[in-house]
XYZ file of C-alpha atoms in Angstrom:
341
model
C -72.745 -36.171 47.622
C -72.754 -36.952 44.000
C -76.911 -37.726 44.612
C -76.805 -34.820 45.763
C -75.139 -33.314 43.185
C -77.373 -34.826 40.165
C -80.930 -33.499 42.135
C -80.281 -30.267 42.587
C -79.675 -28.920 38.931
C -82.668 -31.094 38.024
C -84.727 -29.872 40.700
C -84.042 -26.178 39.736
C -84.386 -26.928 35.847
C -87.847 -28.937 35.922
C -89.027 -27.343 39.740
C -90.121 -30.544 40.883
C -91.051 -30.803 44.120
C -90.155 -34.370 44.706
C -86.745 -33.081 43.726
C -86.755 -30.102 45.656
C -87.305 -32.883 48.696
C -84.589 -35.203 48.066
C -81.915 -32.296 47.633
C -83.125 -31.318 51.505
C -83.607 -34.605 53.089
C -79.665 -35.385 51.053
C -78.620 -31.611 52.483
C -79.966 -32.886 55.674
C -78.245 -36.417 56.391
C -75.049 -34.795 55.023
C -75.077 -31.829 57.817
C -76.212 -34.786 60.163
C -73.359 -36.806 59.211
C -70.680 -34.444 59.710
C -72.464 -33.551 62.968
C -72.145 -36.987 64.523
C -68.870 -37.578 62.686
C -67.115 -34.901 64.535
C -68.892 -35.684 67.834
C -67.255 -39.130 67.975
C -63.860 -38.372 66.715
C -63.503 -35.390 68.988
C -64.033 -37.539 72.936
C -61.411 -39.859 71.420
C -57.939 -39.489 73.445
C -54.612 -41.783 72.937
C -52.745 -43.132 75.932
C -49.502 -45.117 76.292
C -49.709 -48.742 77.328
C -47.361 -51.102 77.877
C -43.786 -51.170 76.975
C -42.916 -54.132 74.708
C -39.832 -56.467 76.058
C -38.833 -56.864 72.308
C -37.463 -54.192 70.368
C -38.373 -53.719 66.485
C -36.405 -54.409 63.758
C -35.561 -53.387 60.679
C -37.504 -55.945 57.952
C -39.540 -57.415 60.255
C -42.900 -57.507 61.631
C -43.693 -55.647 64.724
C -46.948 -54.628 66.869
C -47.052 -50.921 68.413
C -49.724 -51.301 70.981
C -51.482 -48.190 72.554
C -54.926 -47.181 74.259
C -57.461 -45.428 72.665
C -60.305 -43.924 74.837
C -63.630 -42.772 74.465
C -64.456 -39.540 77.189
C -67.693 -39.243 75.547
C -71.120 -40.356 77.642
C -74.115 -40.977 74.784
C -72.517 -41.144 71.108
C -69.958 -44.474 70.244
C -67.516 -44.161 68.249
C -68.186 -46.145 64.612
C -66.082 -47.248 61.585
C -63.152 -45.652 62.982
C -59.481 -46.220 60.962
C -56.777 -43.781 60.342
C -52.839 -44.199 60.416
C -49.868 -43.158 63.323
C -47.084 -41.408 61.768
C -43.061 -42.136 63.483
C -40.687 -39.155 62.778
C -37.102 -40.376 62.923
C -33.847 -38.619 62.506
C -34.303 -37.900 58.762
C -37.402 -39.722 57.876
C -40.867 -40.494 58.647
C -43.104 -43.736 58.684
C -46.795 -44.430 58.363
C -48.479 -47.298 60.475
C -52.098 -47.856 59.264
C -54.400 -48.467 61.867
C -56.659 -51.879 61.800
C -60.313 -51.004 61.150
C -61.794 -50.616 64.608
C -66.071 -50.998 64.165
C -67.353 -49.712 67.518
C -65.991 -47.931 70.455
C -68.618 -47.195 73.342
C -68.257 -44.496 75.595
C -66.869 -44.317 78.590
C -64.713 -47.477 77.549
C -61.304 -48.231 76.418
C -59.664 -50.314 72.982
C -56.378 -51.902 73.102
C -54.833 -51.399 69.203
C -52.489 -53.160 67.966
C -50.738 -51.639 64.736
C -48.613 -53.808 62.278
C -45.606 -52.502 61.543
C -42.382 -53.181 59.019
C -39.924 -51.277 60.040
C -38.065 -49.224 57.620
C -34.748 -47.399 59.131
C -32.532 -48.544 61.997
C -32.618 -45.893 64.879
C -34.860 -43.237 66.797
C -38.426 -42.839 66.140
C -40.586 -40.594 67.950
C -44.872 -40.697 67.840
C -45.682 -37.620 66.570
C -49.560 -38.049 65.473
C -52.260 -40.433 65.278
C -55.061 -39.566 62.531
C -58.220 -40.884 62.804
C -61.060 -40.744 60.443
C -64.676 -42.032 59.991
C -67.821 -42.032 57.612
C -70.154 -43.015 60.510
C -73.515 -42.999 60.608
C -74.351 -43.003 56.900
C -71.052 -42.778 55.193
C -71.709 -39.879 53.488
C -68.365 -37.373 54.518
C -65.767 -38.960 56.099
C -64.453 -36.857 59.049
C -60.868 -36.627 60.110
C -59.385 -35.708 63.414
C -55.556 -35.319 64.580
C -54.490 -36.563 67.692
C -51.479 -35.617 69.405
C -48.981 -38.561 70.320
C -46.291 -36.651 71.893
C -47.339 -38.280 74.997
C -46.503 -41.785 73.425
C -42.940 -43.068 74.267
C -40.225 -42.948 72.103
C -38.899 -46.314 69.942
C -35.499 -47.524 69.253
C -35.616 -50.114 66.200
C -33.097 -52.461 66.364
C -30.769 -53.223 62.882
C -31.846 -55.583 60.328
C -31.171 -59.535 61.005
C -28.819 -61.440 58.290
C -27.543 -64.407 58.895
C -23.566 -64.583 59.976
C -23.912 -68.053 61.481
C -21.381 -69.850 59.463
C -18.365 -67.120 61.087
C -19.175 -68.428 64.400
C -17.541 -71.724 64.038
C -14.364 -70.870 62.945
C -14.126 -68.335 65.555
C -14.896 -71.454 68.242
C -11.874 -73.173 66.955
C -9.722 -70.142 66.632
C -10.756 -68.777 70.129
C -11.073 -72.386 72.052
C -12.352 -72.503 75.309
C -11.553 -71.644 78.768
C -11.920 -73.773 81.851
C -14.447 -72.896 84.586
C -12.388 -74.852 87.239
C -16.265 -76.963 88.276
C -17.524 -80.482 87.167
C -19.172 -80.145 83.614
C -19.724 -81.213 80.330
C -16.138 -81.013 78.614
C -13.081 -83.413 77.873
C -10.540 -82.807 80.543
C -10.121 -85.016 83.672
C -11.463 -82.804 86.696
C -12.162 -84.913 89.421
C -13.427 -88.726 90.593
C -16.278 -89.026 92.988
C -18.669 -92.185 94.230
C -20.688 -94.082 91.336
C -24.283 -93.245 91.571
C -27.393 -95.424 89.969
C -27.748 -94.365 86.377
C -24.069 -93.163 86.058
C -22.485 -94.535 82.084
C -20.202 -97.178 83.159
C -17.762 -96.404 80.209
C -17.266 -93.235 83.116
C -15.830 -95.637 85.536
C -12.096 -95.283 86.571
C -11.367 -98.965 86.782
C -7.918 -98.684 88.095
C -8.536 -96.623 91.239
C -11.833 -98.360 91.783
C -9.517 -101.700 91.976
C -7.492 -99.460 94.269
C -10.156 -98.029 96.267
C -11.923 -100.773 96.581
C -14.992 -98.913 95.750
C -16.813 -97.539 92.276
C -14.940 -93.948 91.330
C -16.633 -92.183 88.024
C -14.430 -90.027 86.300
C -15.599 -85.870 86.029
C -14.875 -83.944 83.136
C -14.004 -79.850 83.921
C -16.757 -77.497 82.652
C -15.845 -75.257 79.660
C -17.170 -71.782 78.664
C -16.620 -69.760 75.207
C -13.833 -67.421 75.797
C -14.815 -63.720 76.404
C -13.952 -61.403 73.104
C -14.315 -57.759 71.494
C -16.547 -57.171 69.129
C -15.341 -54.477 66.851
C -16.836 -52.218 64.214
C -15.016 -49.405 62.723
C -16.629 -47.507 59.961
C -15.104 -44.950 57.112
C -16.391 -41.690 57.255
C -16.977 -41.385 53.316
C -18.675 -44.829 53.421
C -22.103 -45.416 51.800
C -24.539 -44.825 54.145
C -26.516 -47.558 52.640
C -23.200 -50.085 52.880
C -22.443 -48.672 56.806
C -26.214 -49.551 57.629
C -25.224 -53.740 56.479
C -22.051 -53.600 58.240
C -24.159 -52.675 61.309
C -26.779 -55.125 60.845
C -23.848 -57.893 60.035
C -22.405 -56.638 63.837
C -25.325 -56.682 65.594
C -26.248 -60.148 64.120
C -22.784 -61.489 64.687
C -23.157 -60.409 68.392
C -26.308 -62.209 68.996
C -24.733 -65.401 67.514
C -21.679 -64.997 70.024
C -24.170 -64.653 73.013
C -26.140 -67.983 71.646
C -22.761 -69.841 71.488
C -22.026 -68.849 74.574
C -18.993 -66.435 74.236
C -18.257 -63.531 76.458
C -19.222 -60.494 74.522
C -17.850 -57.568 74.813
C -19.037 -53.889 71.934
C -16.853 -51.344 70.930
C -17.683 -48.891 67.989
C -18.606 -45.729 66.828
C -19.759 -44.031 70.350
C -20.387 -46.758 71.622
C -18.540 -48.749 74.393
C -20.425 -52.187 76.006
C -18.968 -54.371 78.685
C -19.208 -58.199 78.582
C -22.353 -59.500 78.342
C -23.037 -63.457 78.128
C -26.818 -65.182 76.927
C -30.134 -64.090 76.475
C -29.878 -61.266 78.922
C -27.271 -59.154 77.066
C -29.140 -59.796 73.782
C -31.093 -56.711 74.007
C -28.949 -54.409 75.559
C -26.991 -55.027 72.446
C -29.948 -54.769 70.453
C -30.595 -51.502 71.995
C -26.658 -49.964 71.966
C -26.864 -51.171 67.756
C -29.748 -49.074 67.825
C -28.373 -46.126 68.807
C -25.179 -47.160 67.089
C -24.102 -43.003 65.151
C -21.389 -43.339 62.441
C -20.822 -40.144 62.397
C -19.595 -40.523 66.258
C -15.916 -40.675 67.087
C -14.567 -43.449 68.078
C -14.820 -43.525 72.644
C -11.436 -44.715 74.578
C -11.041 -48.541 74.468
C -11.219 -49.388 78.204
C -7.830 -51.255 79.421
C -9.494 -54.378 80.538
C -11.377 -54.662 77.502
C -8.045 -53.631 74.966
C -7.002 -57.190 76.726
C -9.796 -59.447 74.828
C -9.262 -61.237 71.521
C -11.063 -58.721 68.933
C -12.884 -59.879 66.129
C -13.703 -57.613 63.671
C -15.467 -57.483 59.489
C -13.414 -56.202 57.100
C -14.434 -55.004 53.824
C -15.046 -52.002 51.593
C -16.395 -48.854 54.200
C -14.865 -50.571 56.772
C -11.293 -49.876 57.887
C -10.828 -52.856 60.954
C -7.526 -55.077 59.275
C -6.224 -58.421 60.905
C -3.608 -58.417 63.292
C -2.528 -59.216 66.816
C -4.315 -60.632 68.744
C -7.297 -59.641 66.172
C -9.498 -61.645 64.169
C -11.353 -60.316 61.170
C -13.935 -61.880 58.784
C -15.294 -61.253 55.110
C -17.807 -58.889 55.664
C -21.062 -60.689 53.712
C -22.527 -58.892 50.810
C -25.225 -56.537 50.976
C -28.282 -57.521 50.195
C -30.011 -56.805 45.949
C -31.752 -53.677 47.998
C -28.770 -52.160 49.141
C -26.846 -52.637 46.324
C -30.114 -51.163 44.201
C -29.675 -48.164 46.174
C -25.795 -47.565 45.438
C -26.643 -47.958 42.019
């Protein structure tokens, strides 16, 4: 365009004809351009693929995977990039799209978009934009795609690390007995000695009585079950109610990989016990959708039963008691406390 620009002033000024040809064969590979441009971009549809078994969070680095299709039958589809936009509750968020170099008709490209995720929550496709410069880079052409089609994500909260609070709470909570032969320290049971059995195992005195080899069996603990608890103050920052979820939801994973019993309550939001990996992301997924501005559900009887463990700190208003266990809520991260400033 700017070639194009620069010949045609000096083509009318000197009326060259070498000029006057360069301004139409420019014209022409500029009308050709767009031409083709919007030929490929416009047999170019977006379909859904497969669900990912791990849910985004915020801070770190996802994939959103979806189809892209070519309905054409001559033209491929060349240089093609653009950028899916995610419309959440009360903001949006752009996803650029890896350069993609050819698409042939008829055919079908799995993308895979890096993401970071901003906000904890909801976030719905809403459009995909695609745009090109193919054949001769000369205009770039744009074209909007729909992605209303494209299933809805729930990004988990941030991760921060709450490790050292699960200790204490072992020692506070102890263990419970599982009533079966285990790893533990309490005398369960004596059976036969088998080959490969420790022999520091062996009950010497009833052997002597038995007149055969008895190994001593320690019961089988398990973490005690508990209530996890998160109460937040209405006038709160919403920046400082956003790290007391994250510290929850990270606190809860931590209880799972210890091997507690974990039971949610909070804002809206009422979860039964859940043990190991396979509650992890159904409380990824109830953190997600985790509203402060939600009142607080009726606390189930059997649950209202459980040890509760609880932060406590400024926005929240859980406080030690009975049968309760709070910790120091850990301090927001420079970002957060940037953004109360």
């Amino acid at each position: 365009m700017a070639a194009l620009a620069l010949a045609l002033p000096g083509a009318i000024v000197s009326g060259n004809n070498l000029l006057f040809f360069v301004v139409g064969l420019l014209s022409a590979l500029c009308a050709l351009s767009r031409g083709v441009g919007v030929m490929m971009l416009w047999r170019l549809q977006l379909a859904p693929a497969a669900a990912s078994a791990r849910l985004p969070r915020v801070g770190k680095a996802s994939h959103l995977v979806l189809w892209l299709r070519h309905r054409g039958h001559l033209l491929p589809a060349y240089g093609l990039g653009g950028s899916l936009t995610l419309v959440g509750d009360q903001h949006r968020e752009q996803v650029d799209l890896d350069p993609l170099l050819v698409l042939l008709p008829r055919q079908q490209q799995l993308l895979q978009l890096q993401w970071l995720p901003q906000r904890r929550g909801l976030l719905q496709p809403q459009q995909l934009r695609l745009c090109s410069a193919a054949p001769f880079g000369l205009l770039a052409q744009a074209r909007t795609l729909a992605a209303a089609a494209l299933p809805p994500l729930w990004c988990a909260p941030a991760a921060v690390d709450v490790g050292h609070a699960v200790g204490p709470l072992q020692s506070q909570l102890g263990s419970a007995p599982l009533s079966q032969a285990g790893a533990g320290e309490e005398f369960f049971s004596l059976r036969p000695y088998r080959s490969g059995d420790d022999v520091r195992r062996i009950a010497w005195r009833r052997s002597a009585r038995s007149g055969r080899a008895l190994v001593v069996e320690p019961e089988a603990v398990v973490a005690r079950d508990l209530l996890l608890c998160l109460q937040l103050q209405r006038a709160a920052d919403p920046a400082l109610q956003e790290h007391a979820i994250a510290c929850f939801c990270s606190l809860g994973e931590a209880l799972l990989a210890a091997g507690f019993g974990v039971a949610v309550y909070s804002h809206g939001l009422v979860l039964g016990l859940r043990r190991g990996a396979a509650g992890r992301r159904g409380l990824l997924l109830g953190c997600a959708r985790l509203n402060p501005r939600a009142p607080l559900p009726p606390l189930p009887r059997q649950l209202g039963a459980l040890p509760q463990v609880a932060f406590a700190g400024a926005g929240l208003t859980a406080r030690a008691g009975r049968n309760r266990h709070a910790l120091a809520l850990p301090p927001p991260p420079a970002t957060v406390q940037g953004q109360r400033a």
